[in-house]
mmCIF file with all atom_site columns, C-alpha atoms in Angstrom:
data_model
loop_
_atom_site.group_PDB
_atom_site.id
_atom_site.type_symbol
_atom_site.label_atom_id
_atom_site.label_alt_id
_atom_site.label_comp_id
_atom_site.label_asym_id
_atom_site.label_entity_id
_atom_site.label_seq_id
_atom_site.pdbx_PDB_ins_code
_atom_site.Cartn_x
_atom_site.Cartn_y
_atom_site.Cartn_z
_atom_site.occupancy
_atom_site.B_iso_or_equiv
_atom_site.pdbx_formal_charge
_atom_site.auth_seq_id
_atom_site.auth_comp_id
_atom_site.auth_asym_id
_atom_site.auth_atom_id
_atom_site.pdbx_PDB_model_num
ATOM 1   C CA . MET U 1 1   ? -56.464 81.950 -51.596 1.00 44.00 ? 1   MET U CA 1
ATOM 2   C CA . ARG U 1 2   ? -55.495 85.612 -51.108 1.00 49.00 ? 2   ARG U CA 1
ATOM 3   C CA . LEU U 1 3   ? -51.984 84.603 -50.022 1.00 50.00 ? 3   LEU U CA 1
ATOM 4   C CA . SER U 1 4   ? -51.617 82.417 -53.147 1.00 54.00 ? 4   SER U CA 1
ATOM 5   C CA . LEU U 1 5   ? -52.486 85.365 -55.372 1.00 52.00 ? 5   LEU U CA 1
ATOM 6   C CA . LYS U 1 6   ? -49.883 87.514 -53.622 1.00 55.00 ? 6   LYS U CA 1
ATOM 7   C CA . MET U 1 7   ? -47.280 84.758 -54.053 1.00 54.00 ? 7   MET U CA 1
ATOM 8   C CA . ALA U 1 8   ? -48.131 84.405 -57.740 1.00 49.00 ? 8   ALA U CA 1
ATOM 9   C CA . LEU U 1 9   ? -47.840 88.137 -58.313 1.00 50.00 ? 9   LEU U CA 1
ATOM 10  C CA . ALA U 1 10  ? -44.541 88.249 -56.422 1.00 52.00 ? 10  ALA U CA 1
ATOM 11  C CA . ALA U 1 11  ? -43.156 85.464 -58.638 1.00 51.00 ? 11  ALA U CA 1
ATOM 12  C CA . LEU U 1 12  ? -44.281 87.310 -61.747 1.00 47.00 ? 12  LEU U CA 1
ATOM 13  C CA . VAL U 1 13  ? -42.688 90.555 -60.597 1.00 49.00 ? 13  VAL U CA 1
ATOM 14  C CA . ALA U 1 14  ? -39.479 88.695 -59.734 1.00 52.00 ? 14  ALA U CA 1
ATOM 15  C CA . ALA U 1 15  ? -39.332 87.264 -63.252 1.00 50.00 ? 15  ALA U CA 1
ATOM 16  C CA . ILE U 1 16  ? -39.815 90.558 -65.099 1.00 47.00 ? 16  ILE U CA 1
ATOM 17  C CA . PRO U 1 17  ? -36.190 91.805 -64.923 1.00 47.00 ? 17  PRO U CA 1
ATOM 18  C CA . ALA U 1 18  ? -34.881 88.469 -66.189 1.00 46.00 ? 18  ALA U CA 1
ATOM 19  C CA . LEU U 1 19  ? -37.424 88.344 -68.987 1.00 44.00 ? 19  LEU U CA 1
ATOM 20  C CA . ALA U 1 20  ? -36.660 91.916 -70.004 1.00 42.00 ? 20  ALA U CA 1
ATOM 21  C CA . SER U 1 21  ? -32.960 91.172 -70.494 1.00 41.00 ? 21  SER U CA 1
ATOM 22  C CA . ALA U 1 22  ? -33.460 87.810 -72.183 1.00 44.00 ? 22  ALA U CA 1
ATOM 23  C CA . HIS U 1 23  ? -32.581 89.051 -75.650 1.00 41.00 ? 23  HIS U CA 1
ATOM 24  C CA . PRO U 1 24  ? -29.184 88.244 -77.201 1.00 45.00 ? 24  PRO U CA 1
ATOM 25  C CA . GLY U 1 25  ? -26.200 90.465 -76.597 1.00 42.00 ? 25  GLY U CA 1
ATOM 26  C CA . HIS U 1 26  ? -26.112 90.456 -72.821 1.00 42.00 ? 26  HIS U CA 1
ATOM 27  C CA . GLU U 1 27  ? -22.888 89.110 -71.405 1.00 42.00 ? 27  GLU U CA 1
ATOM 28  C CA . HIS U 1 28  ? -23.038 87.520 -67.977 1.00 43.00 ? 28  HIS U CA 1
ATOM 29  C CA . THR U 1 29  ? -20.109 87.239 -65.672 1.00 53.00 ? 29  THR U CA 1
ATOM 30  C CA . THR U 1 30  ? -21.044 84.093 -63.793 1.00 77.00 ? 30  THR U CA 1
ATOM 31  C CA . SER U 1 31  ? -21.821 80.567 -64.833 1.00 87.00 ? 31  SER U CA 1
ATOM 32  C CA . PHE U 1 32  ? -24.980 80.687 -62.710 1.00 89.00 ? 32  PHE U CA 1
ATOM 33  C CA . MET U 1 33  ? -26.308 83.746 -64.566 1.00 89.00 ? 33  MET U CA 1
ATOM 34  C CA . THR U 1 34  ? -25.387 82.266 -67.933 1.00 88.00 ? 34  THR U CA 1
ATOM 35  C CA . GLY U 1 35  ? -27.363 79.139 -67.039 1.00 86.00 ? 35  GLY U CA 1
ATOM 36  C CA . PHE U 1 36  ? -30.193 81.220 -65.580 1.00 90.00 ? 36  PHE U CA 1
ATOM 37  C CA . MET U 1 37  ? -30.561 83.308 -68.712 1.00 88.00 ? 37  MET U CA 1
ATOM 38  C CA . HIS U 1 38  ? -30.459 80.378 -71.147 1.00 82.00 ? 38  HIS U CA 1
ATOM 39  C CA . PRO U 1 39  ? -34.115 79.306 -70.692 1.00 80.00 ? 39  PRO U CA 1
ATOM 40  C CA . MET U 1 40  ? -35.167 82.954 -70.694 1.00 83.00 ? 40  MET U CA 1
ATOM 41  C CA . GLY U 1 41  ? -33.605 83.587 -74.103 1.00 81.00 ? 41  GLY U CA 1
ATOM 42  C CA . GLY U 1 42  ? -35.688 81.233 -76.215 1.00 84.00 ? 42  GLY U CA 1
ATOM 43  C CA . LEU U 1 43  ? -39.413 81.482 -76.866 1.00 90.00 ? 43  LEU U CA 1
ATOM 44  C CA . ASP U 1 44  ? -39.593 77.690 -77.130 1.00 90.00 ? 44  ASP U CA 1
ATOM 45  C CA . HIS U 1 45  ? -38.173 77.245 -73.623 1.00 89.00 ? 45  HIS U CA 1
ATOM 46  C CA . LEU U 1 46  ? -40.301 80.042 -72.149 1.00 90.00 ? 46  LEU U CA 1
ATOM 47  C CA . LEU U 1 47  ? -43.537 78.659 -73.558 1.00 94.00 ? 47  LEU U CA 1
ATOM 48  C CA . ALA U 1 48  ? -42.848 75.090 -72.482 1.00 93.00 ? 48  ALA U CA 1
ATOM 49  C CA . MET U 1 49  ? -41.901 76.116 -68.925 1.00 91.00 ? 49  MET U CA 1
ATOM 50  C CA . LEU U 1 50  ? -44.961 78.338 -68.537 1.00 93.00 ? 50  LEU U CA 1
ATOM 51  C CA . ALA U 1 51  ? -47.180 75.574 -69.947 1.00 94.00 ? 51  ALA U CA 1
ATOM 52  C CA . ILE U 1 52  ? -45.816 73.085 -67.413 1.00 95.00 ? 52  ILE U CA 1
ATOM 53  C CA . GLY U 1 53  ? -46.760 75.470 -64.595 1.00 94.00 ? 53  GLY U CA 1
ATOM 54  C CA . LEU U 1 54  ? -50.199 76.100 -66.053 1.00 93.00 ? 54  LEU U CA 1
ATOM 55  C CA . TRP U 1 55  ? -50.830 72.378 -66.510 1.00 93.00 ? 55  TRP U CA 1
ATOM 56  C CA . ALA U 1 56  ? -49.653 71.503 -63.008 1.00 94.00 ? 56  ALA U CA 1
ATOM 57  C CA . ALA U 1 57  ? -51.888 74.173 -61.494 1.00 92.00 ? 57  ALA U CA 1
ATOM 58  C CA . SER U 1 58  ? -54.880 73.118 -63.579 1.00 90.00 ? 58  SER U CA 1
ATOM 59  C CA . LEU U 1 59  ? -54.502 69.576 -62.242 1.00 90.00 ? 59  LEU U CA 1
ATOM 60  C CA . GLY U 1 60  ? -53.966 70.753 -58.660 1.00 89.00 ? 60  GLY U CA 1
ATOM 61  C CA . GLY U 1 61  ? -53.136 68.639 -55.637 1.00 91.00 ? 61  GLY U CA 1
ATOM 62  C CA . ARG U 1 62  ? -49.848 66.735 -55.755 1.00 94.00 ? 62  ARG U CA 1
ATOM 63  C CA . ALA U 1 63  ? -49.479 67.567 -59.457 1.00 93.00 ? 63  ALA U CA 1
ATOM 64  C CA . LEU U 1 64  ? -48.745 71.147 -58.427 1.00 91.00 ? 64  LEU U CA 1
ATOM 65  C CA . TRP U 1 65  ? -45.276 70.120 -57.250 1.00 94.00 ? 65  TRP U CA 1
ATOM 66  C CA . ALA U 1 66  ? -44.808 66.693 -58.874 1.00 95.00 ? 66  ALA U CA 1
ATOM 67  C CA . ILE U 1 67  ? -44.985 67.825 -62.500 1.00 96.00 ? 67  ILE U CA 1
ATOM 68  C CA . PRO U 1 68  ? -42.558 70.759 -62.151 1.00 96.00 ? 68  PRO U CA 1
ATOM 69  C CA . ALA U 1 69  ? -40.223 68.615 -60.013 1.00 96.00 ? 69  ALA U CA 1
ATOM 70  C CA . ALA U 1 70  ? -40.225 65.853 -62.646 1.00 97.00 ? 70  ALA U CA 1
ATOM 71  C CA . PHE U 1 71  ? -39.481 68.436 -65.323 1.00 96.00 ? 71  PHE U CA 1
ATOM 72  C CA . VAL U 1 72  ? -36.597 70.088 -63.459 1.00 95.00 ? 72  VAL U CA 1
ATOM 73  C CA . GLY U 1 73  ? -35.095 66.765 -62.345 1.00 95.00 ? 73  GLY U CA 1
ATOM 74  C CA . THR U 1 74  ? -35.206 65.170 -65.786 1.00 96.00 ? 74  THR U CA 1
ATOM 75  C CA . MET U 1 75  ? -33.991 68.380 -67.398 1.00 93.00 ? 75  MET U CA 1
ATOM 76  C CA . LEU U 1 76  ? -30.876 68.197 -65.216 1.00 94.00 ? 76  LEU U CA 1
ATOM 77  C CA . VAL U 1 77  ? -30.380 64.590 -66.349 1.00 96.00 ? 77  VAL U CA 1
ATOM 78  C CA . GLY U 1 78  ? -30.713 65.689 -69.989 1.00 94.00 ? 78  GLY U CA 1
ATOM 79  C CA . GLY U 1 79  ? -28.172 68.442 -69.428 1.00 92.00 ? 79  GLY U CA 1
ATOM 80  C CA . GLY U 1 80  ? -25.792 65.980 -67.811 1.00 92.00 ? 80  GLY U CA 1
ATOM 81  C CA . LEU U 1 81  ? -26.150 63.556 -70.710 1.00 94.00 ? 81  LEU U CA 1
ATOM 82  C CA . ALA U 1 82  ? -25.323 66.270 -73.230 1.00 93.00 ? 82  ALA U CA 1
ATOM 83  C CA . VAL U 1 83  ? -22.302 67.472 -71.255 1.00 90.00 ? 83  VAL U CA 1
ATOM 84  C CA . ALA U 1 84  ? -21.101 63.851 -70.997 1.00 91.00 ? 84  ALA U CA 1
ATOM 85  C CA . GLY U 1 85  ? -21.274 63.549 -74.787 1.00 90.00 ? 85  GLY U CA 1
ATOM 86  C CA . VAL U 1 86  ? -24.306 61.261 -74.940 1.00 92.00 ? 86  VAL U CA 1
ATOM 87  C CA . GLN U 1 87  ? -26.304 61.982 -78.093 1.00 91.00 ? 87  GLN U CA 1
ATOM 88  C CA . VAL U 1 88  ? -29.939 62.802 -77.406 1.00 90.00 ? 88  VAL U CA 1
ATOM 89  C CA . PRO U 1 89  ? -31.643 62.511 -80.801 1.00 92.00 ? 89  PRO U CA 1
ATOM 90  C CA . PHE U 1 90  ? -34.082 65.065 -82.215 1.00 93.00 ? 90  PHE U CA 1
ATOM 91  C CA . ILE U 1 91  ? -33.448 67.727 -79.557 1.00 93.00 ? 91  ILE U CA 1
ATOM 92  C CA . GLU U 1 92  ? -34.853 70.683 -81.479 1.00 92.00 ? 92  GLU U CA 1
ATOM 93  C CA . GLN U 1 93  ? -37.815 68.684 -82.763 1.00 94.00 ? 93  GLN U CA 1
ATOM 94  C CA . GLY U 1 94  ? -38.486 67.415 -79.237 1.00 94.00 ? 94  GLY U CA 1
ATOM 95  C CA . ILE U 1 95  ? -38.450 70.950 -77.842 1.00 94.00 ? 95  ILE U CA 1
ATOM 96  C CA . VAL U 1 96  ? -40.848 72.292 -80.473 1.00 95.00 ? 96  VAL U CA 1
ATOM 97  C CA . LEU U 1 97  ? -43.071 69.240 -80.093 1.00 94.00 ? 97  LEU U CA 1
ATOM 98  C CA . SER U 1 98  ? -43.138 69.820 -76.326 1.00 94.00 ? 98  SER U CA 1
ATOM 99  C CA . VAL U 1 99  ? -44.490 73.334 -76.872 1.00 95.00 ? 99  VAL U CA 1
ATOM 100 C CA . ILE U 1 100 ? -47.170 72.126 -79.282 1.00 95.00 ? 100 ILE U CA 1
ATOM 101 C CA . LEU U 1 101 ? -48.229 69.154 -77.156 1.00 95.00 ? 101 LEU U CA 1
ATOM 102 C CA . MET U 1 102 ? -48.181 71.080 -73.867 1.00 94.00 ? 102 MET U CA 1
ATOM 103 C CA . GLY U 1 103 ? -50.458 73.644 -75.500 1.00 93.00 ? 103 GLY U CA 1
ATOM 104 C CA . ALA U 1 104 ? -52.716 70.837 -76.716 1.00 94.00 ? 104 ALA U CA 1
ATOM 105 C CA . LEU U 1 105 ? -52.827 69.294 -73.233 1.00 93.00 ? 105 LEU U CA 1
ATOM 106 C CA . LEU U 1 106 ? -53.975 72.639 -71.856 1.00 91.00 ? 106 LEU U CA 1
ATOM 107 C CA . VAL U 1 107 ? -56.572 73.109 -74.604 1.00 91.00 ? 107 VAL U CA 1
ATOM 108 C CA . GLY U 1 108 ? -57.965 69.642 -73.960 1.00 88.00 ? 108 GLY U CA 1
ATOM 109 C CA . ALA U 1 109 ? -57.814 70.081 -70.165 1.00 84.00 ? 109 ALA U CA 1
ATOM 110 C CA . ALA U 1 110 ? -56.036 66.718 -70.157 1.00 81.00 ? 110 ALA U CA 1
ATOM 111 C CA . ARG U 1 111 ? -56.165 64.855 -66.857 1.00 88.00 ? 111 ARG U CA 1
ATOM 112 C CA . PHE U 1 112 ? -54.085 61.719 -66.364 1.00 93.00 ? 112 PHE U CA 1
ATOM 113 C CA . PRO U 1 113 ? -52.712 60.002 -63.263 1.00 94.00 ? 113 PRO U CA 1
ATOM 114 C CA . ILE U 1 114 ? -49.917 62.068 -61.715 1.00 94.00 ? 114 ILE U CA 1
ATOM 115 C CA . ALA U 1 115 ? -47.267 59.496 -62.651 1.00 95.00 ? 115 ALA U CA 1
ATOM 116 C CA . VAL U 1 116 ? -48.276 59.741 -66.324 1.00 96.00 ? 116 VAL U CA 1
ATOM 117 C CA . CYS U 1 117 ? -48.253 63.551 -66.187 1.00 95.00 ? 117 CYS U CA 1
ATOM 118 C CA . ALA U 1 118 ? -44.819 63.529 -64.529 1.00 95.00 ? 118 ALA U CA 1
ATOM 119 C CA . GLY U 1 119 ? -43.617 61.095 -67.218 1.00 96.00 ? 119 GLY U CA 1
ATOM 120 C CA . ILE U 1 120 ? -44.856 63.381 -69.991 1.00 95.00 ? 120 ILE U CA 1
ATOM 121 C CA . ALA U 1 121 ? -43.178 66.374 -68.355 1.00 95.00 ? 121 ALA U CA 1
ATOM 122 C CA . GLY U 1 122 ? -39.988 64.363 -67.881 1.00 95.00 ? 122 GLY U CA 1
ATOM 123 C CA . LEU U 1 123 ? -39.884 63.255 -71.504 1.00 96.00 ? 123 LEU U CA 1
ATOM 124 C CA . PHE U 1 124 ? -40.182 66.849 -72.689 1.00 95.00 ? 124 PHE U CA 1
ATOM 125 C CA . ALA U 1 125 ? -37.623 67.974 -70.111 1.00 95.00 ? 125 ALA U CA 1
ATOM 126 C CA . LEU U 1 126 ? -35.021 65.569 -71.454 1.00 95.00 ? 126 LEU U CA 1
ATOM 127 C CA . PHE U 1 127 ? -34.899 67.535 -74.719 1.00 95.00 ? 127 PHE U CA 1
ATOM 128 C CA . HIS U 1 128 ? -34.804 70.907 -72.993 1.00 93.00 ? 128 HIS U CA 1
ATOM 129 C CA . GLY U 1 129 ? -32.023 69.748 -70.676 1.00 92.00 ? 129 GLY U CA 1
ATOM 130 C CA . ALA U 1 130 ? -29.965 68.321 -73.523 1.00 94.00 ? 130 ALA U CA 1
ATOM 131 C CA . ALA U 1 131 ? -30.220 71.674 -75.332 1.00 90.00 ? 131 ALA U CA 1
ATOM 132 C CA . HIS U 1 132 ? -29.099 73.526 -72.204 1.00 88.00 ? 132 HIS U CA 1
ATOM 133 C CA . GLY U 1 133 ? -26.172 71.134 -71.767 1.00 87.00 ? 133 GLY U CA 1
ATOM 134 C CA . LEU U 1 134 ? -25.056 71.379 -75.379 1.00 89.00 ? 134 LEU U CA 1
ATOM 135 C CA . GLU U 1 135 ? -25.139 75.154 -75.276 1.00 86.00 ? 135 GLU U CA 1
ATOM 136 C CA . MET U 1 136 ? -23.182 75.489 -72.049 1.00 86.00 ? 136 MET U CA 1
ATOM 137 C CA . PRO U 1 137 ? -20.150 77.731 -72.654 1.00 83.00 ? 137 PRO U CA 1
ATOM 138 C CA . LEU U 1 138 ? -16.846 75.865 -72.490 1.00 82.00 ? 138 LEU U CA 1
ATOM 139 C CA . ASN U 1 139 ? -15.553 78.114 -69.712 1.00 82.00 ? 139 ASN U CA 1
ATOM 140 C CA . ALA U 1 140 ? -18.677 77.746 -67.544 1.00 81.00 ? 140 ALA U CA 1
ATOM 141 C CA . ASN U 1 141 ? -18.700 75.936 -64.234 1.00 84.00 ? 141 ASN U CA 1
ATOM 142 C CA . GLY U 1 142 ? -21.054 73.029 -64.990 1.00 82.00 ? 142 GLY U CA 1
ATOM 143 C CA . ALA U 1 143 ? -22.643 72.856 -61.534 1.00 88.00 ? 143 ALA U CA 1
ATOM 144 C CA . GLU U 1 144 ? -23.297 76.614 -61.388 1.00 91.00 ? 144 GLU U CA 1
ATOM 145 C CA . TYR U 1 145 ? -24.639 76.624 -64.941 1.00 90.00 ? 145 TYR U CA 1
ATOM 146 C CA . ALA U 1 146 ? -26.984 73.699 -64.170 1.00 90.00 ? 146 ALA U CA 1
ATOM 147 C CA . LEU U 1 147 ? -28.155 75.359 -60.969 1.00 92.00 ? 147 LEU U CA 1
ATOM 148 C CA . GLY U 1 148 ? -28.848 78.520 -62.973 1.00 91.00 ? 148 GLY U CA 1
ATOM 149 C CA . PHE U 1 149 ? -30.981 76.874 -65.645 1.00 89.00 ? 149 PHE U CA 1
ATOM 150 C CA . ALA U 1 150 ? -32.777 74.775 -63.019 1.00 93.00 ? 150 ALA U CA 1
ATOM 151 C CA . ALA U 1 151 ? -33.587 77.923 -61.000 1.00 93.00 ? 151 ALA U CA 1
ATOM 152 C CA . ALA U 1 152 ? -34.847 79.769 -64.088 1.00 92.00 ? 152 ALA U CA 1
ATOM 153 C CA . THR U 1 153 ? -36.973 76.795 -65.077 1.00 92.00 ? 153 THR U CA 1
ATOM 154 C CA . ALA U 1 154 ? -38.495 76.545 -61.602 1.00 93.00 ? 154 ALA U CA 1
ATOM 155 C CA . LEU U 1 155 ? -39.200 80.276 -61.652 1.00 93.00 ? 155 LEU U CA 1
ATOM 156 C CA . LEU U 1 156 ? -40.948 79.988 -65.006 1.00 92.00 ? 156 LEU U CA 1
ATOM 157 C CA . HIS U 1 157 ? -43.008 77.083 -63.654 1.00 92.00 ? 157 HIS U CA 1
ATOM 158 C CA . ILE U 1 158 ? -43.986 79.278 -60.705 1.00 93.00 ? 158 ILE U CA 1
ATOM 159 C CA . VAL U 1 159 ? -44.984 82.089 -63.071 1.00 92.00 ? 159 VAL U CA 1
ATOM 160 C CA . GLY U 1 160 ? -47.175 79.605 -64.986 1.00 92.00 ? 160 GLY U CA 1
ATOM 161 C CA . ILE U 1 161 ? -48.710 78.442 -61.715 1.00 92.00 ? 161 ILE U CA 1
ATOM 162 C CA . GLY U 1 162 ? -49.250 82.082 -60.765 1.00 91.00 ? 162 GLY U CA 1
ATOM 163 C CA . PHE U 1 163 ? -51.082 82.779 -64.020 1.00 88.00 ? 163 PHE U CA 1
ATOM 164 C CA . ALA U 1 164 ? -53.280 79.747 -63.371 1.00 88.00 ? 164 ALA U CA 1
ATOM 165 C CA . ILE U 1 165 ? -54.059 80.947 -59.842 1.00 85.00 ? 165 ILE U CA 1
ATOM 166 C CA . ILE U 1 166 ? -54.995 84.385 -61.151 1.00 85.00 ? 166 ILE U CA 1
ATOM 167 C CA . MET U 1 167 ? -57.228 82.830 -63.819 1.00 82.00 ? 167 MET U CA 1
ATOM 168 C CA . ALA U 1 168 ? -58.847 80.598 -61.184 1.00 79.00 ? 168 ALA U CA 1
ATOM 169 C CA . ARG U 1 169 ? -59.753 83.702 -59.181 1.00 81.00 ? 169 ARG U CA 1
ATOM 170 C CA . PHE U 1 170 ? -61.801 84.852 -62.171 1.00 80.00 ? 170 PHE U CA 1
ATOM 171 C CA . GLN U 1 171 ? -63.379 81.386 -62.291 1.00 77.00 ? 171 GLN U CA 1
ATOM 172 C CA . ALA U 1 172 ? -62.742 81.212 -66.011 1.00 73.00 ? 172 ALA U CA 1
ATOM 173 C CA . PRO U 1 173 ? -61.102 77.876 -66.884 1.00 74.00 ? 173 PRO U CA 1
ATOM 174 C CA . ILE U 1 174 ? -61.523 78.818 -70.530 1.00 83.00 ? 174 ILE U CA 1
ATOM 175 C CA . LEU U 1 175 ? -58.602 81.228 -70.063 1.00 85.00 ? 175 LEU U CA 1
ATOM 176 C CA . THR U 1 176 ? -56.259 78.283 -69.478 1.00 84.00 ? 176 THR U CA 1
ATOM 177 C CA . ARG U 1 177 ? -57.526 76.693 -72.683 1.00 86.00 ? 177 ARG U CA 1
ATOM 178 C CA . ILE U 1 178 ? -57.049 79.947 -74.567 1.00 88.00 ? 178 ILE U CA 1
ATOM 179 C CA . MET U 1 179 ? -53.475 80.210 -73.274 1.00 88.00 ? 179 MET U CA 1
ATOM 180 C CA . GLY U 1 180 ? -52.950 76.587 -74.282 1.00 89.00 ? 180 GLY U CA 1
ATOM 181 C CA . SER U 1 181 ? -54.156 77.307 -77.803 1.00 90.00 ? 181 SER U CA 1
ATOM 182 C CA . LEU U 1 182 ? -51.827 80.319 -78.052 1.00 92.00 ? 182 LEU U CA 1
ATOM 183 C CA . ILE U 1 183 ? -48.922 78.173 -76.839 1.00 93.00 ? 183 ILE U CA 1
ATOM 184 C CA . ALA U 1 184 ? -49.731 75.394 -79.329 1.00 94.00 ? 184 ALA U CA 1
ATOM 185 C CA . VAL U 1 185 ? -50.050 77.863 -82.228 1.00 94.00 ? 185 VAL U CA 1
ATOM 186 C CA . ALA U 1 186 ? -46.747 79.458 -81.235 1.00 92.00 ? 186 ALA U CA 1
ATOM 187 C CA . GLY U 1 187 ? -45.198 75.975 -81.229 1.00 92.00 ? 187 GLY U CA 1
ATOM 188 C CA . VAL U 1 188 ? -46.473 75.348 -84.757 1.00 93.00 ? 188 VAL U CA 1
ATOM 189 C CA . PHE U 1 189 ? -45.034 78.711 -85.812 1.00 93.00 ? 189 PHE U CA 1
ATOM 190 C CA . LEU U 1 190 ? -41.663 77.757 -84.243 1.00 90.00 ? 190 LEU U CA 1
ATOM 191 C CA . ALA U 1 191 ? -41.750 74.479 -86.158 1.00 90.00 ? 191 ALA U CA 1
ATOM 192 C CA . LEU U 1 192 ? -42.216 76.309 -89.431 1.00 91.00 ? 192 LEU U CA 1
ATOM 193 C CA . VAL U 1 193 ? -39.472 78.917 -89.010 1.00 84.00 ? 193 VAL U CA 1
#
């Protein structure tokens, strides 16, 4: 368990520089970095990605990798659909709803079969991926951009997992529920602004 805590802290420290420069106005010279910074620049994306990691860790076992993998994989499909010109309806509403519902799943300590959890994560990821694809700069290399936003998403999942591991060390599952309630309330706020 000590090694897991060190890994979680290392992931958190690795994410800090990217999170610190996530505000608008930074120009990036590569398609990879542009894609990497896209999920970091929106509170809605950040909260959903962290919630996925928290939820996966709270479920444990195979869910620890299956839920984030389903999210990243389906997000890439959503990005590809958007780049190909396929209309994904209600993207913004789907993203905000994902934040609210992921928070609610954490508050309720929801436990479903792994396939259902992966399906829920995949459904939410479709909206996030479509947003990433639609917002890809015209001069970006699509593969590099996709690799960038997939890497950032995976990193944010790892940070969420790391938070869950740290909270588990304190043996306080209520902390996950509190974080879930904060995420859900933030999602409601995002829906209203």
